[in-house]
XYZ file of C-alpha atoms in Angstrom:
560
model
C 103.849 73.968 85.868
C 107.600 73.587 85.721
C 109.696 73.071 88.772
C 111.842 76.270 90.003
C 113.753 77.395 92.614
C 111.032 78.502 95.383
C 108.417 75.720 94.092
C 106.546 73.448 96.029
C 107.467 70.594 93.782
C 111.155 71.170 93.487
C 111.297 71.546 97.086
C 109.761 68.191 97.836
C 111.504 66.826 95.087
C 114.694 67.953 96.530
C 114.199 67.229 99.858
C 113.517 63.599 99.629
C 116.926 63.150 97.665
C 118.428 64.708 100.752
C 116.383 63.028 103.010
C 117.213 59.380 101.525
C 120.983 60.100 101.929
C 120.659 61.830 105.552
C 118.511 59.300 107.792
C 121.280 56.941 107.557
C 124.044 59.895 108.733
C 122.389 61.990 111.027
C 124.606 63.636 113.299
C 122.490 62.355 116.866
C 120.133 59.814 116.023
C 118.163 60.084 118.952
C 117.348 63.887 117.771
C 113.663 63.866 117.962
C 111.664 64.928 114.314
C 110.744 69.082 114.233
C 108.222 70.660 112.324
C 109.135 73.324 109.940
C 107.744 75.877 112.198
C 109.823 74.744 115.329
C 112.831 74.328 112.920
C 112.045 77.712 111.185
C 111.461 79.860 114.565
C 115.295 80.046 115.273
C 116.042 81.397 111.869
C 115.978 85.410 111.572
C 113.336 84.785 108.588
C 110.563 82.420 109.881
C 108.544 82.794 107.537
C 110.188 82.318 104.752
C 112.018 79.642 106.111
C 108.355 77.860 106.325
C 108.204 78.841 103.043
C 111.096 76.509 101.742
C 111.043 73.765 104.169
C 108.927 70.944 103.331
C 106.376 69.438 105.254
C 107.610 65.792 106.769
C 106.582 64.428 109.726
C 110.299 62.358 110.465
C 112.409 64.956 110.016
C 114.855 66.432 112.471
C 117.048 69.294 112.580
C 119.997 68.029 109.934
C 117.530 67.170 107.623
C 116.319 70.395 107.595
C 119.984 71.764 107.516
C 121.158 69.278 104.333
C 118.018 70.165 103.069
C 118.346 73.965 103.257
C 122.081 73.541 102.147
C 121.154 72.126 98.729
C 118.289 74.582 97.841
C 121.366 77.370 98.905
C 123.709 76.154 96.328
C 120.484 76.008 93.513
C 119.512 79.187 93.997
C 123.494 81.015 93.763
C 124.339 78.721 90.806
C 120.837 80.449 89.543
C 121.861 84.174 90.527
C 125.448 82.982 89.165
C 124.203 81.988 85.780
C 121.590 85.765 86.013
C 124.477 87.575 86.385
C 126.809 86.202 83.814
C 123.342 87.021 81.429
C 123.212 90.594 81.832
C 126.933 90.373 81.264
C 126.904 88.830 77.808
C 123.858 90.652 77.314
C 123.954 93.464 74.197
C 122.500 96.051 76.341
C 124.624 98.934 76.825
C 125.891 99.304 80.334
C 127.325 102.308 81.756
C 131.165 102.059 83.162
C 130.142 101.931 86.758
C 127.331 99.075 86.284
C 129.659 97.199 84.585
C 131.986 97.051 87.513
C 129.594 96.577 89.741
C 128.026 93.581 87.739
C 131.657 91.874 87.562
C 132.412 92.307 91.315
C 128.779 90.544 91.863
C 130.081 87.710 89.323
C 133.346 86.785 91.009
C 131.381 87.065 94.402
C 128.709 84.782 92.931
C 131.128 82.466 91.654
C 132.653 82.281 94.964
C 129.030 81.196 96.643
C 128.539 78.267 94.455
C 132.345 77.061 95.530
C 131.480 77.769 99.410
C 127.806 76.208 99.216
C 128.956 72.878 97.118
C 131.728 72.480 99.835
C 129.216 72.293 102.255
C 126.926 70.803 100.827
C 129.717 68.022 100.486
C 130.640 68.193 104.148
C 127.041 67.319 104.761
C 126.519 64.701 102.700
C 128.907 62.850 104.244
C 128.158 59.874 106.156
C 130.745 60.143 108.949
C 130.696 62.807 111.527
C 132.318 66.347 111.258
C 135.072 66.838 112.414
C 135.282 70.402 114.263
C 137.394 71.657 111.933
C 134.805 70.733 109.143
C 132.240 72.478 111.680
C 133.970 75.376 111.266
C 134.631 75.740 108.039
C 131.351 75.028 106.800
C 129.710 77.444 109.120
C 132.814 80.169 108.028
C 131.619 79.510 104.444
C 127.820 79.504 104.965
C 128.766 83.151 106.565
C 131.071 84.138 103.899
C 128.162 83.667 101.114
C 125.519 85.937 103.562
C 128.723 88.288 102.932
C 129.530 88.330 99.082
C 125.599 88.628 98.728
C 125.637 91.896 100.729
C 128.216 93.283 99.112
C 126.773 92.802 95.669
C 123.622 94.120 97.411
C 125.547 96.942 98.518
C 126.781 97.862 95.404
C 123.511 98.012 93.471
C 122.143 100.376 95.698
C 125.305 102.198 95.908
C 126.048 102.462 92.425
C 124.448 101.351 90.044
C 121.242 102.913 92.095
C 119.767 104.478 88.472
C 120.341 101.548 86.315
C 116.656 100.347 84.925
C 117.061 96.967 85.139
C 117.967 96.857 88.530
C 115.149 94.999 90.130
C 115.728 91.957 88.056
C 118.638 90.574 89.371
C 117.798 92.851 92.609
C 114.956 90.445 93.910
C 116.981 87.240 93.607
C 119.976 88.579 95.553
C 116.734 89.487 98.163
C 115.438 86.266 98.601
C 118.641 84.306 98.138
C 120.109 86.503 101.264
C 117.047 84.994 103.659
C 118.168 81.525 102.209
C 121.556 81.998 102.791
C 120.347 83.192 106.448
C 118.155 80.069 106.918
C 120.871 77.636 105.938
C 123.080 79.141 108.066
C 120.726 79.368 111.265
C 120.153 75.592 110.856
C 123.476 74.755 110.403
C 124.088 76.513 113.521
C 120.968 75.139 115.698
C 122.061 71.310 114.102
C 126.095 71.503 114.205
C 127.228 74.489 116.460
C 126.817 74.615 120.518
C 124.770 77.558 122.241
C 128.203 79.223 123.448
C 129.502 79.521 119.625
C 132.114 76.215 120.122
C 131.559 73.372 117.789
C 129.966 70.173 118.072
C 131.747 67.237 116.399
C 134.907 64.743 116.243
C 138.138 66.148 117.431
C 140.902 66.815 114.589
C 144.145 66.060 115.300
C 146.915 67.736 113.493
C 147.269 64.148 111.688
C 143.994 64.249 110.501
C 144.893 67.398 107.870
C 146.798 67.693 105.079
C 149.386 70.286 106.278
C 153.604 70.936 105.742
C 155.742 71.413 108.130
C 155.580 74.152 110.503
C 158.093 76.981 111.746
C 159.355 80.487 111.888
C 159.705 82.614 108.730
C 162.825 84.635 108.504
C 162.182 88.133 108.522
C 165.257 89.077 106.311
C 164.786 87.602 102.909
C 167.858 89.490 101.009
C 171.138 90.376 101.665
C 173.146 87.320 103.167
C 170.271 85.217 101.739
C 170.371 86.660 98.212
C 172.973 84.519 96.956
C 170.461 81.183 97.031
C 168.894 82.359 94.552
C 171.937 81.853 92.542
C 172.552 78.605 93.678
C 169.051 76.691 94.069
C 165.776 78.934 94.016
C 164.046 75.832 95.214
C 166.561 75.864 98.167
C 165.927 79.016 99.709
C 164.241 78.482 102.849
C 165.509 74.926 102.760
C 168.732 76.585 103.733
C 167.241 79.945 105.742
C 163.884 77.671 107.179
C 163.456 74.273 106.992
C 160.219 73.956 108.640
C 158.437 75.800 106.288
C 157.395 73.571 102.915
C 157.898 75.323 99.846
C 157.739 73.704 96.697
C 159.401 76.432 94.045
C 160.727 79.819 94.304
C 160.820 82.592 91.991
C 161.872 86.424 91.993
C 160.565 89.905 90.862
C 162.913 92.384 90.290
C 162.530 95.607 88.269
C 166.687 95.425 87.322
C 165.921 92.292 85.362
C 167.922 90.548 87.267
C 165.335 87.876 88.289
C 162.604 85.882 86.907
C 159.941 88.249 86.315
C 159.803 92.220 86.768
C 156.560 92.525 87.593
C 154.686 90.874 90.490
C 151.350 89.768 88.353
C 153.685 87.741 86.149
C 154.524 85.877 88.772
C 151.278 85.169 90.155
C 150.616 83.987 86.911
C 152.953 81.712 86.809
C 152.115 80.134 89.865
C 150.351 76.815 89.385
C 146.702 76.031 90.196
C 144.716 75.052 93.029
C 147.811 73.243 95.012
C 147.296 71.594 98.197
C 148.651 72.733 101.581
C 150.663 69.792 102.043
C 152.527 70.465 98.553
C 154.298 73.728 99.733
C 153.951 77.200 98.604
C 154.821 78.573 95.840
C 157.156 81.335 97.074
C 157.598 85.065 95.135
C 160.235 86.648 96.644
C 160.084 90.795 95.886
C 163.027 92.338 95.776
C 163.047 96.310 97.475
C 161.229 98.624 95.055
C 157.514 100.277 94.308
C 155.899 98.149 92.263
C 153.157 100.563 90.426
C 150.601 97.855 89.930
C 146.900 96.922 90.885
C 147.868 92.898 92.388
C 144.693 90.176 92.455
C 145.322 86.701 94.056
C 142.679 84.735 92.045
C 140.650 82.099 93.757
C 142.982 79.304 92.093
C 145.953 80.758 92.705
C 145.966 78.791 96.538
C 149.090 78.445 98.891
C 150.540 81.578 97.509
C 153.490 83.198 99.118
C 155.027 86.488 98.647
C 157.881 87.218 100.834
C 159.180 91.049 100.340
C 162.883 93.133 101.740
C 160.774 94.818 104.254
C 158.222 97.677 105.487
C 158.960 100.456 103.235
C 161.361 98.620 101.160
C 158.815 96.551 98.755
C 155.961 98.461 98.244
C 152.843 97.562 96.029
C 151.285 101.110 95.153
C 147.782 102.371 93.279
C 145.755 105.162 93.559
C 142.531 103.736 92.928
C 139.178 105.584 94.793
C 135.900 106.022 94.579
C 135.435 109.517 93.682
C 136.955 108.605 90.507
C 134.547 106.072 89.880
C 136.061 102.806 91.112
C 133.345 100.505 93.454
C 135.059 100.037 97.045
C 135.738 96.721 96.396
C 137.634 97.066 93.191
C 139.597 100.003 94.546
C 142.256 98.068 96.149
C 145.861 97.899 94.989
C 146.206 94.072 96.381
C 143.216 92.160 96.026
C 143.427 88.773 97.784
C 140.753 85.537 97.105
C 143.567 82.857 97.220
C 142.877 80.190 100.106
C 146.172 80.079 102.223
C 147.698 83.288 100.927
C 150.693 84.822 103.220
C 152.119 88.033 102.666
C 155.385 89.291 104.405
C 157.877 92.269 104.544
C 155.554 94.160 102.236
C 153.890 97.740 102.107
C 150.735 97.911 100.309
C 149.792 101.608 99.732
C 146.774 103.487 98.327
C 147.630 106.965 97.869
C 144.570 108.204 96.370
C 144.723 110.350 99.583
C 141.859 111.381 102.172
C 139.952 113.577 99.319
C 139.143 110.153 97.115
C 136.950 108.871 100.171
C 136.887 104.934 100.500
C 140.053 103.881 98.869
C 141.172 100.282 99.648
C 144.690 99.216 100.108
C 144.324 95.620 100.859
C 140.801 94.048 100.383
C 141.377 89.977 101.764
C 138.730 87.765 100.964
C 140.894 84.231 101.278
C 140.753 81.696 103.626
C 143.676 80.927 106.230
C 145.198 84.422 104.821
C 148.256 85.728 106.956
C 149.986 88.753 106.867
C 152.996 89.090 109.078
C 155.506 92.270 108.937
C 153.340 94.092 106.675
C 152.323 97.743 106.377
C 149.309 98.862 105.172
C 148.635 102.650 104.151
C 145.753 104.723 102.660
C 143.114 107.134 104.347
C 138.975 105.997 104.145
C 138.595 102.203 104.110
C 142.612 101.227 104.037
C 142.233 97.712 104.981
C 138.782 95.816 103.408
C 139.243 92.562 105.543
C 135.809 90.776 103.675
C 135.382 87.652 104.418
C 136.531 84.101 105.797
C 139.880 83.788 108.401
C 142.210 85.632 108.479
C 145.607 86.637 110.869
C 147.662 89.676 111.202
C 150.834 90.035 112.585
C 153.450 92.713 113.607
C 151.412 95.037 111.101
C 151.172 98.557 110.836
C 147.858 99.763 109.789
C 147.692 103.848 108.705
C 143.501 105.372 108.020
C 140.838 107.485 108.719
C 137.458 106.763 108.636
C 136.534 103.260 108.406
C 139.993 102.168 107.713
C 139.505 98.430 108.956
C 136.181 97.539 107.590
C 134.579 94.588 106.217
C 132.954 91.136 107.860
C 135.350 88.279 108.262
C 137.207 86.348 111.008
C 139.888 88.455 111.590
C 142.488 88.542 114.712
C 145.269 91.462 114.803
C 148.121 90.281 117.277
C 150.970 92.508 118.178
C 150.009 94.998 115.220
C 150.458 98.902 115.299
C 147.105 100.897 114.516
C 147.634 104.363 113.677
C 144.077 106.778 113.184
C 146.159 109.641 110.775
C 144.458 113.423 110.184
C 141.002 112.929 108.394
C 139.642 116.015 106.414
C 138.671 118.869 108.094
C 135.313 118.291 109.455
C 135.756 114.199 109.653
C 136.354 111.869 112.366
C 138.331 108.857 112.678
C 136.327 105.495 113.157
C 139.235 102.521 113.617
C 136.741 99.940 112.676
C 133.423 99.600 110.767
C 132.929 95.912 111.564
C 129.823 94.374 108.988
C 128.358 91.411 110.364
C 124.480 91.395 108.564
C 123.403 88.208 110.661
C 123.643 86.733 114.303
C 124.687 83.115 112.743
C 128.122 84.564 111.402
C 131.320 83.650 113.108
C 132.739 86.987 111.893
C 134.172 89.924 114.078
C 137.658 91.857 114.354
C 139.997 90.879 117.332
C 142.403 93.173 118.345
C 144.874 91.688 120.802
C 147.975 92.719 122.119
C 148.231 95.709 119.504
C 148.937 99.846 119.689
C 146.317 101.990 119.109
C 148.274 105.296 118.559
C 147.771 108.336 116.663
C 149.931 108.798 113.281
C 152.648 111.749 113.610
C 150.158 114.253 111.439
C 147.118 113.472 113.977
C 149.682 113.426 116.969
C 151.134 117.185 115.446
C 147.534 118.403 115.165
C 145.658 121.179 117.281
C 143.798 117.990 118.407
C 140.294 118.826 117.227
C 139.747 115.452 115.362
C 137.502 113.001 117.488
C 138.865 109.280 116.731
C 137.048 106.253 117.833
C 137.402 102.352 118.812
C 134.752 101.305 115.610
C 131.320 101.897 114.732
C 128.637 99.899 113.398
C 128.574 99.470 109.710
C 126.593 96.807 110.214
C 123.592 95.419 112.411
C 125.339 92.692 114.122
C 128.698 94.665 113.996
C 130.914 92.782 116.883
C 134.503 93.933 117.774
C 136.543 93.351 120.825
C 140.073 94.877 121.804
C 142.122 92.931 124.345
C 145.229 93.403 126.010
C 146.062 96.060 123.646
C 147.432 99.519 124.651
C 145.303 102.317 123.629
C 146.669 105.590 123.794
C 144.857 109.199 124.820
C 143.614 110.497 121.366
C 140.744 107.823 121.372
C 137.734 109.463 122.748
C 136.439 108.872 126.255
C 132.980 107.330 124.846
C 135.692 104.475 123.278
C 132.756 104.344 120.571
C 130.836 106.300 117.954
C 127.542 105.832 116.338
C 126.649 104.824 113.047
C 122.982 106.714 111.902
C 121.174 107.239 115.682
C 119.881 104.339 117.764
C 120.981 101.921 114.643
C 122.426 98.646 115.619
C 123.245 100.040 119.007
C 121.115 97.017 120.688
C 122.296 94.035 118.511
C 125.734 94.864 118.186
C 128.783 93.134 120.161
C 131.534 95.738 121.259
C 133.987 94.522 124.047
C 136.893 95.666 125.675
C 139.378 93.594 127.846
C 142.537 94.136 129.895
C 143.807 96.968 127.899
C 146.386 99.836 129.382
C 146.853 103.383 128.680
C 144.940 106.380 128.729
C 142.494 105.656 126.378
C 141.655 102.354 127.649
C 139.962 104.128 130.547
C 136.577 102.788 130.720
C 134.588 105.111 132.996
C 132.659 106.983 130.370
C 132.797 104.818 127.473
C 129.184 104.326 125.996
C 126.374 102.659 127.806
C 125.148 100.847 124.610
C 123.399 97.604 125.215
C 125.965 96.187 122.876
C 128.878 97.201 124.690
C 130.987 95.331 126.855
C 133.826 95.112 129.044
C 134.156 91.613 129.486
C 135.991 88.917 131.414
C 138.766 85.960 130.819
C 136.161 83.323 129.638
C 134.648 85.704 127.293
C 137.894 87.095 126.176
C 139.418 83.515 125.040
C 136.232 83.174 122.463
C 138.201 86.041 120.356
C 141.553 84.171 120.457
C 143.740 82.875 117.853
C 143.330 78.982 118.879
C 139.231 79.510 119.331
C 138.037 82.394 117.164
C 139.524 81.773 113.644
C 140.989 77.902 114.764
C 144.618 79.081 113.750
C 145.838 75.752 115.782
C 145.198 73.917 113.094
C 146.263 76.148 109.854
C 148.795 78.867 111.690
C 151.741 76.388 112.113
C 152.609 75.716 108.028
C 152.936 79.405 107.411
C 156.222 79.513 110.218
C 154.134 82.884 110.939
C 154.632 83.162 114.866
C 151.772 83.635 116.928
C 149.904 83.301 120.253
C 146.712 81.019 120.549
C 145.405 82.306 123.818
C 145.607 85.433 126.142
C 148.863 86.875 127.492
């Protein structure tokens, strides 16, 4: 019998390879051997971890985690290469299953990128550093993600397509993979209390520019270096930040490009950190156009004449057939993306349902000075790390959703007037597994309602979050929440669902919705102290230390 994925002979076959290179680099040598079922017990799927580990008597915990790595990586370049079949396939597809079975490729695509990076980081013979901790178990949580939301869109919609099941089972089976890697990633490389184990990097140790402030006027008495040197530009405004070219979109013609995509595209590929960004700047318009930051288009920067004054615009929603994730007007994949000065709109309006403005699925993203505006599902904030700052978010129900490493710091959230009969929900946090180093921190921000809510006979119910998600986790700190937020603080997704394994926390905040005396007396709820609090800062929860300082975005790293 041939050798396949979930066989007993390519898994013995595969683990010795990883087991030759790993005895020599194992993290703590004096790690005594496991057996697959001790190994397997801390993993949400025991057995069918058991079923994928191999039997070996020497073994220890990284073994297991290389090991489990490797078979990860096989098994999404497998559902990679089943999904690019149906594609090319001559089957007809309806509209909608098409879509669907794109968003599943690019999200694919992005596992195999995320699982041979750690499966590089692995193989290694010296030890991690903590960064590398990190961002292999940020990556091992960002595939459970992309899997889920393919998932998610199969049963969504493309629920009456036939052939469903086929690609259906592998997603299955690859998401308790994905799970088991991760656990034993975890149980090998991260401590108990969520901090990693490892070398310490210092700043030295990283490829990185220069660090400092970003201007927030861009135009005006600054306008004229374009004329002069493009390259110069924040040279002369900045000199802290590295940038390595400039260009500009204007809709006069008077610039480089008129639209914003043909800039992107001329960005080059896949540049390094320490090579500077390429910088767009945007002069004031609306730009009518759906914007995608491709995976290779890395150290982007787009730079805008302010909230309100560059706007990106679409009108994309689901009840027009768009999936949620391709409904956004900006769609961001990019690793080290930073947006500032810029509106991003959706005004497919309350009546569309989940309409995204922004969906951000990059790595070390920033937004800083931005506004972002739309009803259901405004800002998709999918997967990886990611900062905010000085934003204005504007939704309904839902309207900061998704399941990566986000922190909002000094932002304005506004909950606007939902459809008669809705209620607002400010957050619909989706972490699937108890491994993921995912959650939304909201620190030092406004939680106020919109003029239209504020104007309203006050009927509408609006809420902290609610569970989208088993493992949902959120945590406000420090933030001032104003009265329109419900006494309960919190809202239920479908009953008793997720209500035990959740994480919802509130710290230190002011104003009249911040009273906690009848919030909800979940299991998963919280109100939580100082040491708990700095686990959901900048410096500790998405390590901006070390990545924060080359965008000249200011920010805080711990509690006020």
């Amino acid at each position: 019998m041939p050798c396949n994925l979930f066989s007993s002979c390519y898994s013995t076959l595969l683990f010795s390879i990883i087991l030759f290179f790993s005895l020599s680099s194992a993290q703590d040598p004096s790690l005594a051997p496991v057996t697959p079922e001790n190994a397997c017990n801390s993993t949400p799927y025991p057995d069918f971890c058991k079923s994928v580990l191999p039997r070996n008597g020497s073994a220890n915990i990284y073994d297991y985690g290389r090991f489990s790595v490797r078979q990860s990586l096989s098994a999404a370049t497998q559902i990679s290469t089943l999904i690019n079949q149906y594609l090319g396939s001559l089957l007809p597809l309806s509209t909608t299953v098409l879509e669907v079975l794109k968003d599943c490729q690019l999200l694919a695509d992005l596992n195999v990128d995320f699982l041979l990076s750690s499966a590089n980081s692995l193989s290694s013979t010296k030890p991690l550093l903590s960064l590398q901790v990190n961002d292999v178990q940020t990556f091992l949580s960002a595939t459970l993600t992309n899997q889920q939301t393919c998932l998610d869109e199969l049963q969504t919609f493309a629920s009456a397509w036939s052939a469903k099941i086929g690609i259906y089972t592998p997603l299955s089976n690859g998401i308790k993979l994905y799970s088991v890697s991760l656990a034993l990633f975890t149980r090998g490389w991260v401590h108990k209390n969520g901090k990693v184990k490892g070398r310490k990097l210092m700043f030295d140790d990283q490829e990185m520019g220069q660090h400092g402030r970003l201007p927030l006027i861009m135009s005006s008495h600054n306008r004229h270096i374009y004329d002069v040197s493009r390259r110069k530009l924040l040279q002369t405004t900045t000199p802290d930040v590295l940038v390595r070219d400039v260009v500009v979109v204007s809709q006069d013609g008077s610039g480089n490009f008129t639209s914003i995509n043909d800039a992107i595209a001329a960005a080059p590929t896949n540049t390094k950190a320490n090579k500077g960004y390429f910088l767009i700047y945007v002069v004031a318009g609306i730009y009518e156009e759906y914007v995608t930051i491709a995976k290779n288009k890395k150290n982007l920067m787009i730079i805008g004449d302010g909230i309100d004054q560059t706007v990106i615009t679409g009108d994309r929603g689901v009840v027009d057939g768009w999936t949620t994730f391709n409904s956004a007007t900006l769609a961001v994949v990019g690793q080290g993306f930073v947006a500032v000065n810029i509106t991003v709109r959706n005004t497919a309006g309350a009546i569309k349902h989940q309409a995204v403005a922004v969906r951000n699925g990059a790595d070390m993203s920033t937004f800083y000075s931005c506004s972002f505006e739309g009803y259901q599902d405004t800002l998709y904030t999918h997967s990886l790390r990611q900062f905010y700052r000085e934003c204005d978010i504007y939704g309904t129900v839902d309207f900061v959703f998704g399941n990566a490493a986000a922190v909002f710091q000094d932002c304005n959230i506004y909950a606007r007037l939902p459809m008669q009969g809705q209620f607002n929900a400010l957050t619909a946090q989706g972490r699937t597994d108890p491994n993921q180093n995912t959650g939304i921190s909201i620190h030092n921000c406004k939680i106020m309602a919109a003029p239209d809510l504020a104007s309203s006979n006050g009927t509408t119910r609006s809420y902290l979050g609610r569970p989208w998600k088993e493992y949902s986790r959120t945590v406000y700190m420090q933030s001032f929440i104003d009265s329109f937020i419900d006494p309960t603080g919190w809202r239920e997704w479908s009953g008793d669902f997720a209500l035990s394994t959740l994480y919802y926390a509130e710290y230190s905040n002011t104003g009249p919705g911040a009273v906690t005396a009848d919030r909800v007396t979940w299991p998963g709820y919280h109100e939580i102290n100082d040491t708990d609090a700095a686990d959901f800062t900048v410096s500790n929860f998405v390590v901006g230390d070390y990545w924060l300082p080359a965008t000249g975005v200011p920010y805080s790293g711990g509690l006020l």
